[in-house]
Short mmCIF file of C-alpha atoms and ligand atoms in Angstrom, two decimals:
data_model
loop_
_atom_site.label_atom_id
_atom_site.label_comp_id
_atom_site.label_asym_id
_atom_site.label_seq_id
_atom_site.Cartn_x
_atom_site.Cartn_y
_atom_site.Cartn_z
CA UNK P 1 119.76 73.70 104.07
CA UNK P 2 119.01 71.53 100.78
CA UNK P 3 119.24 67.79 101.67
CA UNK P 4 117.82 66.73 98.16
CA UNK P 5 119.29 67.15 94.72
CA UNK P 6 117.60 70.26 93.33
CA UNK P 7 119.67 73.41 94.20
CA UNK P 8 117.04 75.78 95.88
CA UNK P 9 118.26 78.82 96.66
CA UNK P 10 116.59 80.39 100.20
CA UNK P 11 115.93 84.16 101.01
CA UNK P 12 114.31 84.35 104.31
CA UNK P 13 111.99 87.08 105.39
CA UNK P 14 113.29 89.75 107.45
CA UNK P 15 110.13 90.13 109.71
CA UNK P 16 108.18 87.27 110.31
CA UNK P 17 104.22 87.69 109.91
CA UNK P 18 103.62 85.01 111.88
CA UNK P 19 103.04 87.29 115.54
CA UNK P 20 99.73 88.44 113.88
CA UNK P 21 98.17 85.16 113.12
CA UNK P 22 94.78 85.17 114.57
CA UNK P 23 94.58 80.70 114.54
CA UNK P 24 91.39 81.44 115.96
CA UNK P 25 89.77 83.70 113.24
CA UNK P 26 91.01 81.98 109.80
CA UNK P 27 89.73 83.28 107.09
CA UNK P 28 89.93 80.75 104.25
CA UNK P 29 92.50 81.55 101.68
CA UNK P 30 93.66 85.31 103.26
CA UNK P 31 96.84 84.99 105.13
CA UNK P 32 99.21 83.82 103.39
CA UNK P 33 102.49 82.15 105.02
CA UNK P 34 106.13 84.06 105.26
CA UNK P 35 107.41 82.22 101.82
CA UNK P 36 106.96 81.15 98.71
CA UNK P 37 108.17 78.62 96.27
CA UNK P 38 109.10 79.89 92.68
CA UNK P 39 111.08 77.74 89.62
CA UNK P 40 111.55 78.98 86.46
CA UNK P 41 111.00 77.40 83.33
CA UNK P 42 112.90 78.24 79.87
CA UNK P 43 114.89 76.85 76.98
CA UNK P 44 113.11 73.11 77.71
CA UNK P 45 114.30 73.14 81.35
CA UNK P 46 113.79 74.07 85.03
CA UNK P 47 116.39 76.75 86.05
CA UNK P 48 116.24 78.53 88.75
CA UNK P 49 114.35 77.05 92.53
CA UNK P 50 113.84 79.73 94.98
CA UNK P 51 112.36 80.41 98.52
CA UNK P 52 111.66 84.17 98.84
CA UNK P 53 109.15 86.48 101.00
CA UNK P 54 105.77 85.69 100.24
CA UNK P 55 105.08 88.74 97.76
CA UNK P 56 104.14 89.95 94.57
CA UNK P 57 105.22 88.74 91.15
CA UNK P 58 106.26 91.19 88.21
CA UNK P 59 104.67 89.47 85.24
CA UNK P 60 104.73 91.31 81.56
CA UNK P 61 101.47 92.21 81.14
CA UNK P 62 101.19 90.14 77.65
CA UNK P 63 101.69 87.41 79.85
CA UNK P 64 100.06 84.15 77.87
CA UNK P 65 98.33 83.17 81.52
CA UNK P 66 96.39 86.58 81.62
CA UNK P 67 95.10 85.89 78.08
CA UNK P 68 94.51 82.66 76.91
CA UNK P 69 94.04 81.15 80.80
CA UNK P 70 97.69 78.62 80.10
CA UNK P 71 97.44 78.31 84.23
CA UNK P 72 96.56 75.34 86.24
CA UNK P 73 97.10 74.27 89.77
CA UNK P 74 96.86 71.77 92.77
CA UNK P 75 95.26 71.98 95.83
CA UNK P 76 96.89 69.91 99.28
CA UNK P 77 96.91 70.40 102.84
CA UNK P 78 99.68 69.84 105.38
CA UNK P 79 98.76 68.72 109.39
CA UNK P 80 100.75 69.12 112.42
CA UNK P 81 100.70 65.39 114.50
CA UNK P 82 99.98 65.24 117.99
CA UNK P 83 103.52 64.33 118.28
CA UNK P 84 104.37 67.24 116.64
CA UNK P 85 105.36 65.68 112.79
CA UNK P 86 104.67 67.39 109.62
CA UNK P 87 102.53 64.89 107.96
CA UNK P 88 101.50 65.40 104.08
CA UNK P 89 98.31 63.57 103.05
CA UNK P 90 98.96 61.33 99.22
CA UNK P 91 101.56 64.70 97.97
CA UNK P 92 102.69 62.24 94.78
CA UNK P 93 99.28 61.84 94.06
CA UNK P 94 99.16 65.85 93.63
CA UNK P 95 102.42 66.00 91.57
CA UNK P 96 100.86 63.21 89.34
CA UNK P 97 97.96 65.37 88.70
CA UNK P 98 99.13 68.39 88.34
CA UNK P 99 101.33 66.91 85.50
CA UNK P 100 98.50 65.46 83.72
CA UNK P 101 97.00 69.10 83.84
CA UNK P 102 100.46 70.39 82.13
CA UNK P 103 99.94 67.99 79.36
CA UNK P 104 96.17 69.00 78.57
CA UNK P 105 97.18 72.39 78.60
CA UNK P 106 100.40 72.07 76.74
CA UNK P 107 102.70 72.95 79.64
CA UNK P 108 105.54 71.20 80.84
CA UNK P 109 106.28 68.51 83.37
CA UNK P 110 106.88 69.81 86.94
CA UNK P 111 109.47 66.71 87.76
CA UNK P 112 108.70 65.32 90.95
CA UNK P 113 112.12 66.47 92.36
CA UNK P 114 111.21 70.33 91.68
CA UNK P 115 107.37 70.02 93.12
CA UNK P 116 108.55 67.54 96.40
CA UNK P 117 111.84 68.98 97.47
CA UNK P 118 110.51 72.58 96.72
CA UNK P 119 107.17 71.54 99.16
CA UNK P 120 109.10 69.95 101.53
CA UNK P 121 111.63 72.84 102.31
CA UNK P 122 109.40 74.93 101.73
CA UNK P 123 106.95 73.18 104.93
CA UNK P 124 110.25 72.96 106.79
CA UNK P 125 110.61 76.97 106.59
CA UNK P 126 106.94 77.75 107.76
CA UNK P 127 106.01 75.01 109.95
CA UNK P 128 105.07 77.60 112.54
CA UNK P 129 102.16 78.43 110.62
CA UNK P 130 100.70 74.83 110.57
CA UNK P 131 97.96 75.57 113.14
CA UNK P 132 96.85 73.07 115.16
CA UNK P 133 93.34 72.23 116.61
CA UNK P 134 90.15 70.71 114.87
CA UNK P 135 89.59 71.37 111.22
CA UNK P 136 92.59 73.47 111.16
CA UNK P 137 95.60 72.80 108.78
CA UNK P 138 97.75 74.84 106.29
CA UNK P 139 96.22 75.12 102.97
CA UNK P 140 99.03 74.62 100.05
CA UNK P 141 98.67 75.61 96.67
CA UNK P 142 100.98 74.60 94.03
CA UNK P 143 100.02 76.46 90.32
CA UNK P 144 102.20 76.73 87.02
CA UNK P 145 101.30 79.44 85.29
CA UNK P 146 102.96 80.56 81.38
CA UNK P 147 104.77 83.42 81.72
CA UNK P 148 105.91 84.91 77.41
CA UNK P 149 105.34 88.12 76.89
CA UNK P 150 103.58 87.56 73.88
CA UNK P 151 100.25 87.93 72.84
CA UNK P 152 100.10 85.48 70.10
CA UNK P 153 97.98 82.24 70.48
CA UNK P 154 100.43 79.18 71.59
CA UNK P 155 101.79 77.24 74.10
CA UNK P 156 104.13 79.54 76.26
CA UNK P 157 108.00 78.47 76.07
CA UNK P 158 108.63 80.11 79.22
CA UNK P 159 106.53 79.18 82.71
CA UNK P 160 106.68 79.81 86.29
CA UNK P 161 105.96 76.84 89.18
CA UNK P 162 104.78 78.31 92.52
CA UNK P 163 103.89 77.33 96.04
CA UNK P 164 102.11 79.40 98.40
CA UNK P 165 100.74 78.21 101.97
CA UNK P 166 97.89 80.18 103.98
CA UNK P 167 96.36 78.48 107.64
CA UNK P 168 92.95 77.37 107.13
CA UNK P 169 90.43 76.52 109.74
CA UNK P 170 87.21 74.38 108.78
CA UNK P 171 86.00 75.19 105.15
CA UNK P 172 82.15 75.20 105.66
CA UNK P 173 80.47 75.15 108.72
CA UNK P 174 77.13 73.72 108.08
CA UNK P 175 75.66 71.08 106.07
CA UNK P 176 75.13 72.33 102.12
CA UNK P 177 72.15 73.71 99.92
CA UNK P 178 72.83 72.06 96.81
CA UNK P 179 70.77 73.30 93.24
CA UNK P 180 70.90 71.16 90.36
CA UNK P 181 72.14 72.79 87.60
CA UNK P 182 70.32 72.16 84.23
CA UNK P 183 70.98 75.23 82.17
CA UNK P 184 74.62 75.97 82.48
CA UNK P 185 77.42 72.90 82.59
CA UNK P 186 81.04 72.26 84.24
CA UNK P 187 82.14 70.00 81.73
CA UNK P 188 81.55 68.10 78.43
CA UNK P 189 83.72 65.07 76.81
CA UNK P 190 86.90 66.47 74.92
CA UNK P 191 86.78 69.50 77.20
CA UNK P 192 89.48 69.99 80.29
CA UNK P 193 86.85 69.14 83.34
CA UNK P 194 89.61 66.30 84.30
CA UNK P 195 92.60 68.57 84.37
CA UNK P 196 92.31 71.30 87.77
CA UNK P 197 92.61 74.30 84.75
CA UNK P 198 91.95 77.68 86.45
CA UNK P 199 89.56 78.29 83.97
CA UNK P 200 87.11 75.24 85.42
CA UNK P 201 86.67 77.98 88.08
CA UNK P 202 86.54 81.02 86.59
CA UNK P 203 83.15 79.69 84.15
CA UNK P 204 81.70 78.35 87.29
CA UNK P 205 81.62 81.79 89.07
CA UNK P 206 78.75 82.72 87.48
CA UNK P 207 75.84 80.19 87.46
CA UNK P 208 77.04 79.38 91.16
CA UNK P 209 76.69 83.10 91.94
CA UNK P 210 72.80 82.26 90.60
CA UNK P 211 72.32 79.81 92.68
CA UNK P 212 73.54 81.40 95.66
CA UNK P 213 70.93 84.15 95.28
CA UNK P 214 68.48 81.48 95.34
CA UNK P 215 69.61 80.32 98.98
CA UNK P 216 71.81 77.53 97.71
CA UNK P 217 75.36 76.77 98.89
CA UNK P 218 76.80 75.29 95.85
CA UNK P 219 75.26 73.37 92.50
CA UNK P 220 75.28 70.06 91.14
CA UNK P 221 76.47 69.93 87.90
CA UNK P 222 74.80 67.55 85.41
CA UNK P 223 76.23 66.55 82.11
CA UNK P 224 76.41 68.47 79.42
CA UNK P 225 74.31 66.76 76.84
CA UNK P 226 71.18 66.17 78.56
CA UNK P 227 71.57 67.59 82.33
CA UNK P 228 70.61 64.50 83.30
CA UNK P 229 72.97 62.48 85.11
CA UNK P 230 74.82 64.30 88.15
CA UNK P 231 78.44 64.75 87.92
CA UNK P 232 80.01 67.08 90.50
CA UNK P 233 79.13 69.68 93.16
CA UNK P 234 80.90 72.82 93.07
CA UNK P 235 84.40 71.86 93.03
CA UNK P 236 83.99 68.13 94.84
CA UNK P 237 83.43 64.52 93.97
CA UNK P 238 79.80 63.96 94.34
CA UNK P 239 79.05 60.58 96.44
CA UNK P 240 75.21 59.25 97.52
CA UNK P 241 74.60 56.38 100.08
CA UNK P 242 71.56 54.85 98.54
CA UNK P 243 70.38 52.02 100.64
CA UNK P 244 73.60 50.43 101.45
CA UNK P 245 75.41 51.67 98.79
CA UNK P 246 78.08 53.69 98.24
CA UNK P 247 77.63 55.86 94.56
CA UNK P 248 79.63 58.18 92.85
CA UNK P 249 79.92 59.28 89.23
CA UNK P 250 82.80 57.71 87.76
CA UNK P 251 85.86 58.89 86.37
CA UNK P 252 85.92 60.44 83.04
CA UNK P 253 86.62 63.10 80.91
CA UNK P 254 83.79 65.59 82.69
CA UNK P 255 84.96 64.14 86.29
CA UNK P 256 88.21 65.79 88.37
CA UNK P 257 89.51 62.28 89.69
CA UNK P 258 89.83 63.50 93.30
CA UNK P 259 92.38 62.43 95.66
CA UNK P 260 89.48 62.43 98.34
CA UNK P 261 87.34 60.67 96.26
CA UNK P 262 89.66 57.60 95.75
CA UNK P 263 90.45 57.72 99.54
CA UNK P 264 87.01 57.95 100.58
CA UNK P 265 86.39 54.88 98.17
CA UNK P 266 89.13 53.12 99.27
CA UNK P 267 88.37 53.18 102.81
CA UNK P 268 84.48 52.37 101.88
CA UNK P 269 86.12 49.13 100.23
CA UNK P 270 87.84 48.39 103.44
CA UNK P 271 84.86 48.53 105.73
CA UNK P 272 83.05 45.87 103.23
CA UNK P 273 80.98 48.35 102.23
CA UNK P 274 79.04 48.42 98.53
CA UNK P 275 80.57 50.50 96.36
CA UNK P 276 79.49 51.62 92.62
CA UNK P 277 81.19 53.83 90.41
CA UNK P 278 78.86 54.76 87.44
CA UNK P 279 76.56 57.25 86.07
CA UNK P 280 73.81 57.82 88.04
CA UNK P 281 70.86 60.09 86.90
CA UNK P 282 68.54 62.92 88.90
CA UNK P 283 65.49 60.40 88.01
CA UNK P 284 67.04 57.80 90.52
CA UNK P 285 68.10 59.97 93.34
CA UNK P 286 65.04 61.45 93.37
CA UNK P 287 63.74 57.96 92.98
CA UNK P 288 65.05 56.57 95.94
CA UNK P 289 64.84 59.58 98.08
CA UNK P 290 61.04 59.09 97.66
CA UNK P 291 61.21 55.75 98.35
CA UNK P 292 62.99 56.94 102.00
CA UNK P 293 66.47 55.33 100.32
CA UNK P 294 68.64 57.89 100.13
CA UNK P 295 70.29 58.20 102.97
CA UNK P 296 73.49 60.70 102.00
CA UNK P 297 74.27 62.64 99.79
CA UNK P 298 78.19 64.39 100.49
CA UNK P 299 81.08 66.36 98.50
CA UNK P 300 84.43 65.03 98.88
CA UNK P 301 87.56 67.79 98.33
CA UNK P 302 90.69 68.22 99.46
CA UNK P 303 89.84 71.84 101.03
CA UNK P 304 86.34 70.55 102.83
CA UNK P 305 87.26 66.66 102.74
CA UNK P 306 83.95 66.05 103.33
CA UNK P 307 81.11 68.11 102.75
CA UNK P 308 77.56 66.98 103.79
CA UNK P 309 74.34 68.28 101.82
CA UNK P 310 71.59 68.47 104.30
CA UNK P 311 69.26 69.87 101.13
CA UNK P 312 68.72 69.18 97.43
CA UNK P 313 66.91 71.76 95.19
CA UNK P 314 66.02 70.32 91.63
CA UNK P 315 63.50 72.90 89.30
CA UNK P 316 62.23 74.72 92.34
CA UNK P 317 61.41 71.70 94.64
CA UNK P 318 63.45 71.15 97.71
CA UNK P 319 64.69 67.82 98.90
CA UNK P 320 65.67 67.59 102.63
CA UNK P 321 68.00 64.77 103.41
CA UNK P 322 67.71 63.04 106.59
CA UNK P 323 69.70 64.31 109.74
CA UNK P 324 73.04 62.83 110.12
CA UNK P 325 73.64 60.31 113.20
CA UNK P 326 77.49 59.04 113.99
CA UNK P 327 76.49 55.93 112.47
CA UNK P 328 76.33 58.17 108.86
CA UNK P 329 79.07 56.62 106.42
CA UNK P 330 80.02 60.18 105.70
CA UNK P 331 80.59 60.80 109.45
CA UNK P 332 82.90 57.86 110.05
CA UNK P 333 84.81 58.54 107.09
CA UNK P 334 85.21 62.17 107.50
CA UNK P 335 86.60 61.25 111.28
CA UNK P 336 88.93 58.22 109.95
CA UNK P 337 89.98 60.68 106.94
CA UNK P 338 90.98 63.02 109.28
CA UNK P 339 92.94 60.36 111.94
CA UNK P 340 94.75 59.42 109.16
CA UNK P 341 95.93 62.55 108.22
CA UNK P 342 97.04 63.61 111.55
CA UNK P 343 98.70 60.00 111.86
CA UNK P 344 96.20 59.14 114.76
CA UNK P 345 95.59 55.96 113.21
CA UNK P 346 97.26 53.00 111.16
CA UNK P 347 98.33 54.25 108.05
CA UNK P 348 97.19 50.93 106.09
CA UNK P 349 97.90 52.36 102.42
CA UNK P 350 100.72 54.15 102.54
CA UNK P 351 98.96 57.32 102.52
CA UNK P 352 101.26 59.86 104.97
CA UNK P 353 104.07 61.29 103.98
CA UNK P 354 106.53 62.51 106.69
CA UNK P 355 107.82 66.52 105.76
CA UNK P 356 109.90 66.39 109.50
C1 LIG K 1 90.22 69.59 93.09
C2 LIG K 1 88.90 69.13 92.66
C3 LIG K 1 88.23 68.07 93.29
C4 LIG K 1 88.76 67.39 94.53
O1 LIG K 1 90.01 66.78 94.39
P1 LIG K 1 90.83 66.39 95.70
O2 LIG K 1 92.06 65.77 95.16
O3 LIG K 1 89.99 65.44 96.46
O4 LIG K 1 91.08 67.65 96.44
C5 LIG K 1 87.01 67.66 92.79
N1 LIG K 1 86.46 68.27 91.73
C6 LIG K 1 87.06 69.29 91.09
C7 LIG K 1 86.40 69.91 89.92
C8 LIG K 1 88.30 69.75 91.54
O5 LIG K 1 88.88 70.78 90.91
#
């Protein structure tokens, strides 16, 4: 069944889930497709590449993961074309990533023939459970987690690479709350905010969890040093359209350098629109939104691709944003990120890659 060079051996489920999929009631992240990916790191290499049942893993519970947080992971998504082609949306771009995660954490490599041919059979096995429809796609998450049963402090020498898939409709349904955040912080310089660590999510449970009790959807993370210049929202690139402008923070040590983001840019670029990629401080949105020029304000993520914020709360005030119209920036793009994706439209950059 292999057509590349990596020898993946393939266990197939006895009893497909698949006659219980609800496509109509997906719950983000719950159902999980038929199979999973696993390879096996050890002695400095990749052994052994396996398709098996979607199940549970028996891990050593001095696993270095569970302790010390030696995990990281990827996040993609995976469309079914109106002609019926498996289309992958910038999947080198994820292997990239993921790799320069490995290296902050002190992992290995994932080569790009273990995390592409292991995706791409893997896609080939459950295609079924690509849904199809608005908003809907199949969610894929690639992690490498250490796996020594060992409880002292270093880098693992053993590691495990896994793919799982689960259907996913649209991630939020309505336009977000956002708080700024100016007591607790995502990221600070030296620290791993440009590396998708697990632990990024883990410390941001808790302030968000705040923030939700005070009606908000999600926060907007400042810097570190003197909350005073935005940086991300939840887990997504942070972009304003100020004026004519496009702005987003840019890349750095504090900022996760989206594959979104650069897409969204790109395509901004293309249109002849303004773009800026710099810091940009509370002072000046709230600036221009009192001077009636802020126009957007929007996340950008792989799991929402993009999410509009209808509200911004900063200490206790609340900003409301103007209503979107189709002529919104962040409405085209969303609708051309998406056409692209489903291969509805000219694929100018490259961007699709064909699974089967
Ligand atoms: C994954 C992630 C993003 C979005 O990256 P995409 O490649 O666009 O999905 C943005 N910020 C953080 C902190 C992330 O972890």
């Amino acid at each position: 069944m292999n057509t590349g060079t990596l020898q993946i051996s393939v266990k197939k489920t006895q009893q497909s889930r698949l006659p219980g999929l609800d496509i109509n009631n997906l719950p983000f992240g719950k159902v999980f497709s038929d199979h999973m990916f696993v390879a096996e790191y050890a002695d400095g290499e990749w052994k052994k590449a396996e398709i098996i049942p979607f199940g549970d893993l028996h891990l050593s519970p001095a696993s270095s993961m569970m302790h010390y947080g030696q995990a990281i992971f990827e996040g993609m998504k995976c469309y079914r074309a109106d002609n019926g082609e498996v289309l992958l949306f910038r999947p080198i771009e994820n292997q990239k990533r993921l790799n320069v995660s490995a290296q902050r954490m002190a992992m290995p490599d994932v080569p790009e023939e273990v995390f592409m041919e292991g995706l791409v059979e893997l896609l080939r096995l459950d295609q079924n459970w690509i849904p199809t429809g608005d908003g809907r796609s199949l969610y894929i998450r690639p992690f490498l987690i250490a796996t020594d049963d060992y409880i002292g402090v270093k880098p693992s020498d053993t590691y495990k690479f896994l793919i799982i898939t689960t259907p996913v409709g649209a991630y939020y349904d309505h336009p977000l709350k956002v708080k700024v955040e100016k007591t607790y912080f995502r990221a600070v310089e030296g620290g791993v905010g440009f590396v998708k660590a697990s632990g990024n999510y883990g410390r941001s449970l808790y302030p968000t969890s705040l923030a939700k009790k005070d009606g908000y959807d999600q926060l907007i993370w400042t810097d570190a040093r003197e909350h005073k210049y935005v940086e991300e929202s939840g887990t997504m690139n942070l972009m304003f359209v100020i004026g004519d402008t496009l702005i987003t923070p840019k890349l750095g040590d504090t900022i996760l350098a989206g594959i979104t983001r650069d897409s969204v840019l790109t395509l901004a670029r293309d249109w002849g629109m303004k773009v800026e990629e710099r810091k940009i401080s509370i002072d000046e949105i709230l600036d221009a939104y009192r001077a009636g020029n802020l126009r957007e304000a929007f996340g950008t993520g792989t799991a929402a691709t993009i999410a509009h914020i209808s509200n911004i709360g900063f200490e206790g005030q609340d900003f409301e944003l103007p209503k979107l119209t189709p002529e919104c920036f962040s409405v085209r793009v969303a609708k051309a990120m998406d056409d692209v994706r489903r291969g509805r439209i000219e694929d100018k950059h490259g961007w699709v890659y064909h699974v089967c």
